[in-house]
Short mmCIF file of C-alpha atoms in Angstrom, two decimals:
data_model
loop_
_atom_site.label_atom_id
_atom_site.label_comp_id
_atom_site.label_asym_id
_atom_site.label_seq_id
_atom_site.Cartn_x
_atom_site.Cartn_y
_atom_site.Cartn_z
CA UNK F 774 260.14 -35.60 104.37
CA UNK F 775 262.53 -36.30 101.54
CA UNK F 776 266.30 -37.14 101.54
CA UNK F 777 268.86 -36.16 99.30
CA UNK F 778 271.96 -38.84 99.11
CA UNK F 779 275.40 -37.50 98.07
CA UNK F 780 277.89 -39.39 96.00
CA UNK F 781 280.54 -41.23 98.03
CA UNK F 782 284.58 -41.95 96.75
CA UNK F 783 286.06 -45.51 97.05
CA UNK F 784 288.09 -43.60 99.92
CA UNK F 785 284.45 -42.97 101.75
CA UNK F 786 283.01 -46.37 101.00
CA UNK F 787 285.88 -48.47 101.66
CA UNK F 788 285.22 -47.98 105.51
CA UNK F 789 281.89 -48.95 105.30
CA UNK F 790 282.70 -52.47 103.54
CA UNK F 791 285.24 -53.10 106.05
CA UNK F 792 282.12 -52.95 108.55
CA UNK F 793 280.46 -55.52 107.00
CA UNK F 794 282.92 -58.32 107.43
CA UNK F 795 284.68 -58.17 103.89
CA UNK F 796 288.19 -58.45 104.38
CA UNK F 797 289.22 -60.65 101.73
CA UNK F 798 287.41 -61.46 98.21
CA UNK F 799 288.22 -64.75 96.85
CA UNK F 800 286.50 -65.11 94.41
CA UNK F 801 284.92 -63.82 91.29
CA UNK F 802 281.15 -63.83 92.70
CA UNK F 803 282.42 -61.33 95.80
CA UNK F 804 284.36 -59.37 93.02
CA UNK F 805 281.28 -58.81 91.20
CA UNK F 806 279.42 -57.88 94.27
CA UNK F 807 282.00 -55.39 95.51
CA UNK F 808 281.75 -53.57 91.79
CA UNK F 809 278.49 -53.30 91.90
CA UNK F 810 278.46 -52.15 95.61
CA UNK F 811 280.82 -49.41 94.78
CA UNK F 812 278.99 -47.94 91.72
CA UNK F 813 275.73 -47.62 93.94
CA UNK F 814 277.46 -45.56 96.35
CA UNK F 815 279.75 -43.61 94.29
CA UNK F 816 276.85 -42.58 91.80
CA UNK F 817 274.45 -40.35 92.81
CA UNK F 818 270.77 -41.35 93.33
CA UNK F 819 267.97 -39.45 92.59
CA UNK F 820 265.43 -37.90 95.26
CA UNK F 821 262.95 -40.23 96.24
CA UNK F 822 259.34 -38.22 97.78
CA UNK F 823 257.31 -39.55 100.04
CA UNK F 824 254.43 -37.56 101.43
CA UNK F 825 255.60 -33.55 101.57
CA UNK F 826 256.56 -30.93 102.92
CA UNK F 827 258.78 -31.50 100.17
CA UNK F 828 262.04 -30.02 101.60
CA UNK F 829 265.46 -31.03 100.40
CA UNK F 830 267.43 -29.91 103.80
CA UNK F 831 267.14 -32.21 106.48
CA UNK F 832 266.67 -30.48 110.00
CA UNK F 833 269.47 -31.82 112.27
CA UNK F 834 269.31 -29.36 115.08
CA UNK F 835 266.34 -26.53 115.96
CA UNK F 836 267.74 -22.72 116.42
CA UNK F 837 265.22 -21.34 118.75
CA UNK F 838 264.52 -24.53 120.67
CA UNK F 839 266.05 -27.59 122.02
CA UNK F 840 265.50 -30.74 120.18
CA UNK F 841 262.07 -32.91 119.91
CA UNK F 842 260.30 -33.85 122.40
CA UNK F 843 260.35 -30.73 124.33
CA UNK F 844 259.91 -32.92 128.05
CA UNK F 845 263.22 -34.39 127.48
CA UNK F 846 264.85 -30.93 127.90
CA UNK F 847 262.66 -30.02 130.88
CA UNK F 848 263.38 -33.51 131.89
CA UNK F 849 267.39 -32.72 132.43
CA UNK F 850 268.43 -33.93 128.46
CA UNK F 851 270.31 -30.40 127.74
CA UNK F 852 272.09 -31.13 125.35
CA UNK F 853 274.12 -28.21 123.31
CA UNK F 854 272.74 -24.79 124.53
CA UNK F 855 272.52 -22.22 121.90
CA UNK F 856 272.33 -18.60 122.63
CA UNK F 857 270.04 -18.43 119.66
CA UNK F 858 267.20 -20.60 122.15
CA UNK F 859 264.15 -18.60 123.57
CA UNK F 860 264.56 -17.03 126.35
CA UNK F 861 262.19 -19.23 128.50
CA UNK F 862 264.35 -22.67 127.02
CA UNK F 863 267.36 -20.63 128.43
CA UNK F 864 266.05 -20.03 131.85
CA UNK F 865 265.32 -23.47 131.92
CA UNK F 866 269.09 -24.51 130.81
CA UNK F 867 270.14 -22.09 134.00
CA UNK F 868 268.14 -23.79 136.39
CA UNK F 869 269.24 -27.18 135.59
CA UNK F 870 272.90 -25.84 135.10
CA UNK F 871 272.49 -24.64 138.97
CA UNK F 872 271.22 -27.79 140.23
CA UNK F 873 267.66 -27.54 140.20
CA UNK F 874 265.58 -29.49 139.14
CA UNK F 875 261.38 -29.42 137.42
CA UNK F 876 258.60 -31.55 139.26
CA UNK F 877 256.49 -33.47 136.64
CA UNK F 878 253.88 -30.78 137.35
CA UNK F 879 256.36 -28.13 136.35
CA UNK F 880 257.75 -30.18 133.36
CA UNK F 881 253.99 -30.17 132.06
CA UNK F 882 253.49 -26.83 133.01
CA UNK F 883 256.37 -25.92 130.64
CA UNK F 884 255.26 -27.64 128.03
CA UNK F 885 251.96 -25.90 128.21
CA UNK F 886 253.68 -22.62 127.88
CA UNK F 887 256.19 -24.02 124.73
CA UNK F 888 253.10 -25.68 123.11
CA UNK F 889 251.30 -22.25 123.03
CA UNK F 890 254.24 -19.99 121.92
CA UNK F 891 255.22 -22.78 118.90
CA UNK F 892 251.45 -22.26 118.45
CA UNK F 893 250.69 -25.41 118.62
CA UNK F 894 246.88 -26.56 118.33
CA UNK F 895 245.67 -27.31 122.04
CA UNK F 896 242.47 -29.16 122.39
CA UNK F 897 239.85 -27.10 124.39
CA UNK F 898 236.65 -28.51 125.20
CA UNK F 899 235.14 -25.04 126.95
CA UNK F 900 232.55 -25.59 124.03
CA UNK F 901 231.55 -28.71 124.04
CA UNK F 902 231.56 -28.65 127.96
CA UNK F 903 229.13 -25.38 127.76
CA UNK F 904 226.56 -26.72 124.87
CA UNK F 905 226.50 -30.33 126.88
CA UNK F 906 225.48 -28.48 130.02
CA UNK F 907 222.73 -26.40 128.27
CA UNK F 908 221.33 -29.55 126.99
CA UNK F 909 220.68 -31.13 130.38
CA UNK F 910 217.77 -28.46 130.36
CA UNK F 911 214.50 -29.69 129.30
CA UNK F 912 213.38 -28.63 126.05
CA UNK F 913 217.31 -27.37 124.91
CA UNK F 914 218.18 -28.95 122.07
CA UNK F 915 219.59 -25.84 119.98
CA UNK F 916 223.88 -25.01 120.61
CA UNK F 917 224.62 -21.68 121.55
CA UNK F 918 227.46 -19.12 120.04
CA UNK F 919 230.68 -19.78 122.27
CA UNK F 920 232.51 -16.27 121.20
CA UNK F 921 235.56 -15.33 123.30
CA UNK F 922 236.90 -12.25 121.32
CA UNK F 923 235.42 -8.65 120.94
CA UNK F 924 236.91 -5.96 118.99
CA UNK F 925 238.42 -3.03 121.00
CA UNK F 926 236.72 -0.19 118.87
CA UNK F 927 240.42 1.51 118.59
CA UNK F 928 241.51 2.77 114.99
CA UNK F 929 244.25 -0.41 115.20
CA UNK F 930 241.47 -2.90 114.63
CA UNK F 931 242.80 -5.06 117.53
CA UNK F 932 240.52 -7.73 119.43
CA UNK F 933 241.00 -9.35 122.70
CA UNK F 934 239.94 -11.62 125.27
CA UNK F 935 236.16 -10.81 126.41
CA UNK F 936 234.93 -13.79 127.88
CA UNK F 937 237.36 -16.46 129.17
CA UNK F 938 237.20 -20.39 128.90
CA UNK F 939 236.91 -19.91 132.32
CA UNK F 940 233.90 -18.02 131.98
CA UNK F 941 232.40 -20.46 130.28
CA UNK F 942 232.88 -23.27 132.40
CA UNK F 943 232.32 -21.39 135.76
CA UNK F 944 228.78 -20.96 133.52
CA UNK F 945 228.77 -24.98 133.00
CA UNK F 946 229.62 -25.99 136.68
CA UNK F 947 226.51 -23.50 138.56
CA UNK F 948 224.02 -24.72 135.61
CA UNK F 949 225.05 -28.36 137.07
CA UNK F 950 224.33 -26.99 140.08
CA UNK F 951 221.16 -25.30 139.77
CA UNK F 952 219.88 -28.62 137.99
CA UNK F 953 220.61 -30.66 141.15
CA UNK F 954 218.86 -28.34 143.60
CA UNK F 955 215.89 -26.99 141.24
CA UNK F 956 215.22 -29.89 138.54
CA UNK F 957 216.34 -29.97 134.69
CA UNK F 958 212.52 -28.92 134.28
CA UNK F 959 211.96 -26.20 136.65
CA UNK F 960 211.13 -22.62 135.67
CA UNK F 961 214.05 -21.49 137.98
CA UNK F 962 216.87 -23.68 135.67
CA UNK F 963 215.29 -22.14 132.51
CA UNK F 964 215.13 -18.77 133.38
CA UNK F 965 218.56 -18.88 134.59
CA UNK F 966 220.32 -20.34 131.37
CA UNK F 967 217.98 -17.99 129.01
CA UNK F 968 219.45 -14.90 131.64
CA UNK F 969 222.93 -16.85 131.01
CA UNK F 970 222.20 -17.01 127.05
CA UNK F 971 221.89 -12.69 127.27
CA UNK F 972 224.81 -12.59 129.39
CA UNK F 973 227.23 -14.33 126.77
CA UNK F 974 225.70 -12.52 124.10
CA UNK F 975 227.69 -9.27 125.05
CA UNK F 976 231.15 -11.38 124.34
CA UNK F 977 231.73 -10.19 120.61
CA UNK F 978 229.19 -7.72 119.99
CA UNK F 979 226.52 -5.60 121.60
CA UNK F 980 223.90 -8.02 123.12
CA UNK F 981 221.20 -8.13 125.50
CA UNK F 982 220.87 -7.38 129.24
CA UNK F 983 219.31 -9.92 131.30
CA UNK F 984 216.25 -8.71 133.41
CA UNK F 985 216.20 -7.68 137.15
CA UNK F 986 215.07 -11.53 139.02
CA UNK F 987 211.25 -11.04 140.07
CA UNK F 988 210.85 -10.71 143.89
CA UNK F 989 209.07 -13.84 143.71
CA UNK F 990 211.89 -15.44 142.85
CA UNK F 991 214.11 -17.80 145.52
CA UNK F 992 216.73 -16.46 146.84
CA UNK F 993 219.82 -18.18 145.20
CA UNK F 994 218.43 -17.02 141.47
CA UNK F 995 218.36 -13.58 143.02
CA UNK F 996 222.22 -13.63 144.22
CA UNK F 997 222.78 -15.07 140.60
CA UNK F 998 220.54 -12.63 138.79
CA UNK F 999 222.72 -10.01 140.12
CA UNK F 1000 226.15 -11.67 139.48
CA UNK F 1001 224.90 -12.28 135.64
CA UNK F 1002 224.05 -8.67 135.28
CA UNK F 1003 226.89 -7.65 136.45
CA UNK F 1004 228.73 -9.34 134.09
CA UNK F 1005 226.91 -8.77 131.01
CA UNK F 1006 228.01 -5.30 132.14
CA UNK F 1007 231.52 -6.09 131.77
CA UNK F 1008 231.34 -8.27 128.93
CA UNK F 1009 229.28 -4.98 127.07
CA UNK F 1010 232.66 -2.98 128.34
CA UNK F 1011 230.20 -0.85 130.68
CA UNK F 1012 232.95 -1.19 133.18
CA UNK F 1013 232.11 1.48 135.92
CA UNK F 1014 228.83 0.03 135.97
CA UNK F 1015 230.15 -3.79 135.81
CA UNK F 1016 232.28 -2.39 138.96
CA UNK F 1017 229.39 -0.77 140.66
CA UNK F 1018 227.35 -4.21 140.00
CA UNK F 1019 230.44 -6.15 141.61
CA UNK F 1020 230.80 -3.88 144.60
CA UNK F 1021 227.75 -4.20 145.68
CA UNK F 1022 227.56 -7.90 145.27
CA UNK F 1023 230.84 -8.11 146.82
CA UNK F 1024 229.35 -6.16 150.07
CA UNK F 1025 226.66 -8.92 150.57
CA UNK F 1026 228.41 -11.75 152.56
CA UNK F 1027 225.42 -14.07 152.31
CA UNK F 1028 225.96 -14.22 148.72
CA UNK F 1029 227.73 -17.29 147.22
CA UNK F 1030 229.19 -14.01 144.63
CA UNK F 1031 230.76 -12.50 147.11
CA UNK F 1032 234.27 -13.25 146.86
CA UNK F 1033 234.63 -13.67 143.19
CA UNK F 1034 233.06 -10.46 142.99
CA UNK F 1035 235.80 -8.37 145.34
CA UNK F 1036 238.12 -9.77 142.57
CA UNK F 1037 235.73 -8.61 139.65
CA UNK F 1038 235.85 -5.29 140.68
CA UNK F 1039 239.83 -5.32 140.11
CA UNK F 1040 238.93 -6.99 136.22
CA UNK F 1041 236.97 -3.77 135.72
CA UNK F 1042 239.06 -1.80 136.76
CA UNK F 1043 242.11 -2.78 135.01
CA UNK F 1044 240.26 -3.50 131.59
CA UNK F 1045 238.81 -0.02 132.32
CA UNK F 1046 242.75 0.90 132.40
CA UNK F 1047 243.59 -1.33 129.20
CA UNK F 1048 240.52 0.45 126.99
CA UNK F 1049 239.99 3.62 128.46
CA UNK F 1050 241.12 6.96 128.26
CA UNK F 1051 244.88 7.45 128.72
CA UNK F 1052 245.00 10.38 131.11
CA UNK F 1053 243.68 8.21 134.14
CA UNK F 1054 245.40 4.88 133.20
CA UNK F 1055 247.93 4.92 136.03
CA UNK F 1056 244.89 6.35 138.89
CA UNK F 1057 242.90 3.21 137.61
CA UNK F 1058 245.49 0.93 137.74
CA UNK F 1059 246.60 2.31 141.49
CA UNK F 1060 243.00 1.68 142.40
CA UNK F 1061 243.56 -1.73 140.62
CA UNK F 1062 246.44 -2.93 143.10
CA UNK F 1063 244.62 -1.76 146.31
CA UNK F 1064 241.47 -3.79 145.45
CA UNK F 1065 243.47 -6.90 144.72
CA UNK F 1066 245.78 -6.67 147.86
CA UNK F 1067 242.85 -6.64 149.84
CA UNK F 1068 241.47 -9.65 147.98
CA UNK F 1069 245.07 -11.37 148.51
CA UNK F 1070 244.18 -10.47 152.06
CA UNK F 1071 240.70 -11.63 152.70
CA UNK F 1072 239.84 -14.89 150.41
CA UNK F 1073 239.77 -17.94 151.63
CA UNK F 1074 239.68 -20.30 147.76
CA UNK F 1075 243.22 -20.98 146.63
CA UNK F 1076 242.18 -20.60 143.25
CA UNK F 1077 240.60 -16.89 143.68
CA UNK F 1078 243.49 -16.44 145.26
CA UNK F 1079 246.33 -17.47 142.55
CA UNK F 1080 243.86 -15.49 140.12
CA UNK F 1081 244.36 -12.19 142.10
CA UNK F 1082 248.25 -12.62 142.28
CA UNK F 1083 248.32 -13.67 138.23
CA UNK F 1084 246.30 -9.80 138.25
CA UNK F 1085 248.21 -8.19 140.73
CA UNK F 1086 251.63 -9.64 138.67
CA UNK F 1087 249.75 -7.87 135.42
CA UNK F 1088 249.57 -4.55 137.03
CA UNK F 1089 253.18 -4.28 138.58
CA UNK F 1090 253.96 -5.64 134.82
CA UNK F 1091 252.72 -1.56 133.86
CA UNK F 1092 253.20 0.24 136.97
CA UNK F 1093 256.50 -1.31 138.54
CA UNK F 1094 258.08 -3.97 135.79
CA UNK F 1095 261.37 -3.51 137.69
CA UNK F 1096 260.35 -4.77 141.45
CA UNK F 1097 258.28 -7.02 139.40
CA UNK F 1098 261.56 -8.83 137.28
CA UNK F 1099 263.20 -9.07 140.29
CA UNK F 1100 260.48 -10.75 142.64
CA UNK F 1101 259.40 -13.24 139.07
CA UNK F 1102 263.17 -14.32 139.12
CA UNK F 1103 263.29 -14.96 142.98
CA UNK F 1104 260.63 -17.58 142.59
CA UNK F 1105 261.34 -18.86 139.43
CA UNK F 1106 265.14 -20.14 141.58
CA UNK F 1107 263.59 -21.42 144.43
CA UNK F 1108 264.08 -24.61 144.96
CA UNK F 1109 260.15 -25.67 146.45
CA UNK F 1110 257.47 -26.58 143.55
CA UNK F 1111 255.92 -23.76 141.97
CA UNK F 1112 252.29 -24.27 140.75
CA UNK F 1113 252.51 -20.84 139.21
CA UNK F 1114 255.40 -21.51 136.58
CA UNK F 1115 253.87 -21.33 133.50
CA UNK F 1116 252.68 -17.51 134.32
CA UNK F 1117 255.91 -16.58 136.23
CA UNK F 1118 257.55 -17.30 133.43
CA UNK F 1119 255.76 -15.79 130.56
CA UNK F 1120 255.58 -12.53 132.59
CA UNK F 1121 259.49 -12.84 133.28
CA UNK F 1122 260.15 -13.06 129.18
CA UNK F 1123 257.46 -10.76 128.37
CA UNK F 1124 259.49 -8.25 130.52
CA UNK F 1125 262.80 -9.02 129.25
CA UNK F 1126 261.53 -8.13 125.56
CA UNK F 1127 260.08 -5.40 126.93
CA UNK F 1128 263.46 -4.70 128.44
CA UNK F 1129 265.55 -5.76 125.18
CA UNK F 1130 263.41 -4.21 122.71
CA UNK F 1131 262.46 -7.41 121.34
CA UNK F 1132 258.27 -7.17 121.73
CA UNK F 1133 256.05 -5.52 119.61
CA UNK F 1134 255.78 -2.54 121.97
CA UNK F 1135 257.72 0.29 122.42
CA UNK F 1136 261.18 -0.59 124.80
CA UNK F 1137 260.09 -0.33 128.51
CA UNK F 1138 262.14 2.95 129.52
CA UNK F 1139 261.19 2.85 133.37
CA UNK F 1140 262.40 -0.32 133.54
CA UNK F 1141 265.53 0.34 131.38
CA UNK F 1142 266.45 2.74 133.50
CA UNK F 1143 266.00 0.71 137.00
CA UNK F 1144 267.42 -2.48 135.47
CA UNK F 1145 270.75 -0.42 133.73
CA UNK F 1146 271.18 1.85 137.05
CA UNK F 1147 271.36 -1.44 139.65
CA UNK F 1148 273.05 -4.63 139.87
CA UNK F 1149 270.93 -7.16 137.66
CA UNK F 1150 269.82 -10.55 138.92
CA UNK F 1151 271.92 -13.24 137.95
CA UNK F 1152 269.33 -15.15 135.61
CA UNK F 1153 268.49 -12.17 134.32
CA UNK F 1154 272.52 -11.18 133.50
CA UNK F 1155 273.25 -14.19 132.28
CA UNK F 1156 270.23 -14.43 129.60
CA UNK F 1157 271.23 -11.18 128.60
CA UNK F 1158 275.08 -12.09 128.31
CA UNK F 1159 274.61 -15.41 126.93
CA UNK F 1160 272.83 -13.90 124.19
CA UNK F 1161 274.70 -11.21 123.06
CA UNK F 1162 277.46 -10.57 120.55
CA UNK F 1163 280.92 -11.87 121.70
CA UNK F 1164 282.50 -9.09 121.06
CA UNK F 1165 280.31 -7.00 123.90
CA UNK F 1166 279.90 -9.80 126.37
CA UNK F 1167 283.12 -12.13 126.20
CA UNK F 1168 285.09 -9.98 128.92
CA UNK F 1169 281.98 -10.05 131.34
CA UNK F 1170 281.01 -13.29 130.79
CA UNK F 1171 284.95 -14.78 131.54
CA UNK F 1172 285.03 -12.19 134.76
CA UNK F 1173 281.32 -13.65 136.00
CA UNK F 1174 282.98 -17.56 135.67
CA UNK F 1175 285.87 -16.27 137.20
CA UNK F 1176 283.82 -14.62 140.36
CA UNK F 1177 281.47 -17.03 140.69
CA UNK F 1178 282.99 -20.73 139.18
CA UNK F 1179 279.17 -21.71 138.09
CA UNK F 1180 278.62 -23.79 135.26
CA UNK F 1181 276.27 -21.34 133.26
CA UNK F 1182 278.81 -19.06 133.29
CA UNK F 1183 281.28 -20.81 131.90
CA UNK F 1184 279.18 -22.47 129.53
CA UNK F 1185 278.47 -18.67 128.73
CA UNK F 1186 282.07 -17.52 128.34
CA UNK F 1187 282.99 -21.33 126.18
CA UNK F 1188 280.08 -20.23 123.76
CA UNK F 1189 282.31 -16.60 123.31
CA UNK F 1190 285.98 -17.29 123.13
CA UNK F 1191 287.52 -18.90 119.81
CA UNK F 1192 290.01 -21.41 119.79
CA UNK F 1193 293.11 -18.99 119.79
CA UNK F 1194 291.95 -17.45 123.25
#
């Protein structure tokens, strides 16, 4: 970056020489030096560039986020609060403000979720880890397409997430698996990664269906025969067949499926909701939340389960955003580690500019309506406050400090008043 240096008076440099020790000049030599001293900082120098961006303002302070690195803020390092911060730095400023404090866990966590909104290039090896495990099979030597996007097919020309990283190395981790039990070799290993090959062909554009497992076939290639179909189903965006595929797969017990396809069936169904017809959006979604209460109920794998709640969080998000704010800002206060933060708290901000007006969608009325006819939650009052104009929130703001005698709100009504209040 470049910097620009202003001319300085003898009033402005005469300070600095005192700094360095020169009280008295004897003689001519120091006299000489002094002159020459005070024409180099009282005539202005000429930009100097180094490598660019070539920007003559140096940045002393961020607007929408606290200062570089981001962990130091996480960390406790506040700092000046502005109201002009992102709503998820500002939670953070609350909790801290309230006496909390962020496990290293949840400091990283947070950093995740900064690092993707500055859009910040995150190394993801879902490639490299799917073309390595391919190549473990005898004869593979060729990479295959990773694709993770598929176009909608609406008039909008929008795209989103088909298959997942996770997808991919769920993929990774069985073919490891399969190798172990049936040999890099065998005619079981190939036949499943050329069925896996068709399955991830459906992920941008129309691909091919794998084939029904011959009933020669042992028994664990059948169970995953039917669990690839299935989701080549769902990756085509077939989903009342994917969720046909899944239900049945789910109703087999002996299958090593089983459990990760109860939760399919809820993926279908709400994608179903996302890309389907508008009229039964809200009966698809309902069916949705039953199917993923019941998997909240029955699994036994922590991660399954934390999936299904991250789903079950997405549907409230459309069908009850209000009870949703409220139970997101419950957890996001209490004091015990969360291992969910990053999510919690991208769904809490994602509501409140839903809320605010501030996403690309249309303002949430449903939940304008619950949040302006109750009592909000405090985080949520105070974000809200802290960010608006004076002039609307000063009075509220100096009555909450008042009531309550916390720190964020009276850092809230300090950031409001001017000096002749």
């Amino acid at each position: 970056a470049t910097t620009e240096i202003y001319p300085l008076s003898l009033h402005d440099a005469l300070p600095i020489l005192k700094g360095t020790g020169m009280k008295r000049l004897s003689s001519h030599k120091s006299f000489v030096l002094l002159l020459l001293l005070v024409v180099m900082l009282t005539c202005g120098l000429r930009l100097a560039y180094a490598c660019g961006p070539f920007t003559r303002y140096a940045v002393f302070s961020f607007s929408k986020h606290p200062d570089m690195p981001l962990e130091k803020f996480s960390g406790g390092e506040l700092g000046i609060i502005k109201p002009a911060y992102a709503r998820s730095y500002l939670y953070v400023s609350y909790r801290l403000m309230m006496g909390g404090r962020f496990t290293q866990a949840e400091q990283q966590a947070l950093s995740q979720l900064w690092n993707a909104r500055l859009d910040y290039s995150q190394d993801d090896d879902t490639a490299a880890l799917w073309q390595a495990a391919r190549k473990k099979v005898s004869g593979v030597t060729n990479d295959a397409e990773v694709e993770f996007y598929r176009d909608s097919g609406k008039e909008d020309y929008s795209s989103f997430l088909n298959c997942t990283p996770d997808a991919y190395r769920t993929a990774a981790k069985t073919l490891e698996e399969r190798i172990q039990k049936f040999g890099a070799g065998s005619s079981e290993v190939k036949e499943w990664l050329q069925a896996q090959d068709q399955v991830f062909s459906n992920c941008a554009r129309a691909g091919t269906m794998p084939p029904a497992a011959t009933d020669s076939a042992a028994q664990l290639i059948k169970y995953d025969r039917a669990y690839q179909i299935a989701a080549a189903h769902f990756y085509s965006m077939n989903y009342d067949e994917a969720r046909a595929h899944f239900e049945k797969i789910a109703s087999d017990a002996s299958s090593p499926w089983h459990e990760q396809a109860q939760y399919l069936v809820a993926r279908a169904l709400i994608r179903k909701a996302s890309l389907g017809a508008e009229a039964s959006r809200q009966e698809t979604l309902a069916q949705a939340e039953t199917q993923l209460q019941k998997v909240l109920a029955e699994t036994r794998q922590s991660a399954l389960k934390q999936s299904a709640q991250n789903l079950l969080n997405l549907v409230k998000l459309r069908m009850h955003p209000a009870q949703l704010m409220h139970e997101l800002t419950q957890s996001l206060l209490r004091p015990e580690a969360n291992g969910n933060l990053k999510q919690e708290l991208w769904d809490y901000t994602i509501l409140l500019d839903r809320y605010l007006g501030d996403s690309d969608e249309p303002v949430d009325e449903n939940l304008k309506k619950a949040l302006d006819a109750g009592e909000k939650d405090d985080l949520t009052d105070w974000l809200i406050t802290f960010q608006a104009e004076p002039k609307d929130s000063l009075e509220h703001a100096a009555e909450k400090w008042q009531r309550t005698n916390s720190l964020p709100w009276l850092i809230a009504a300090l950031s409001k008043v001017e000096a002749s209040d």
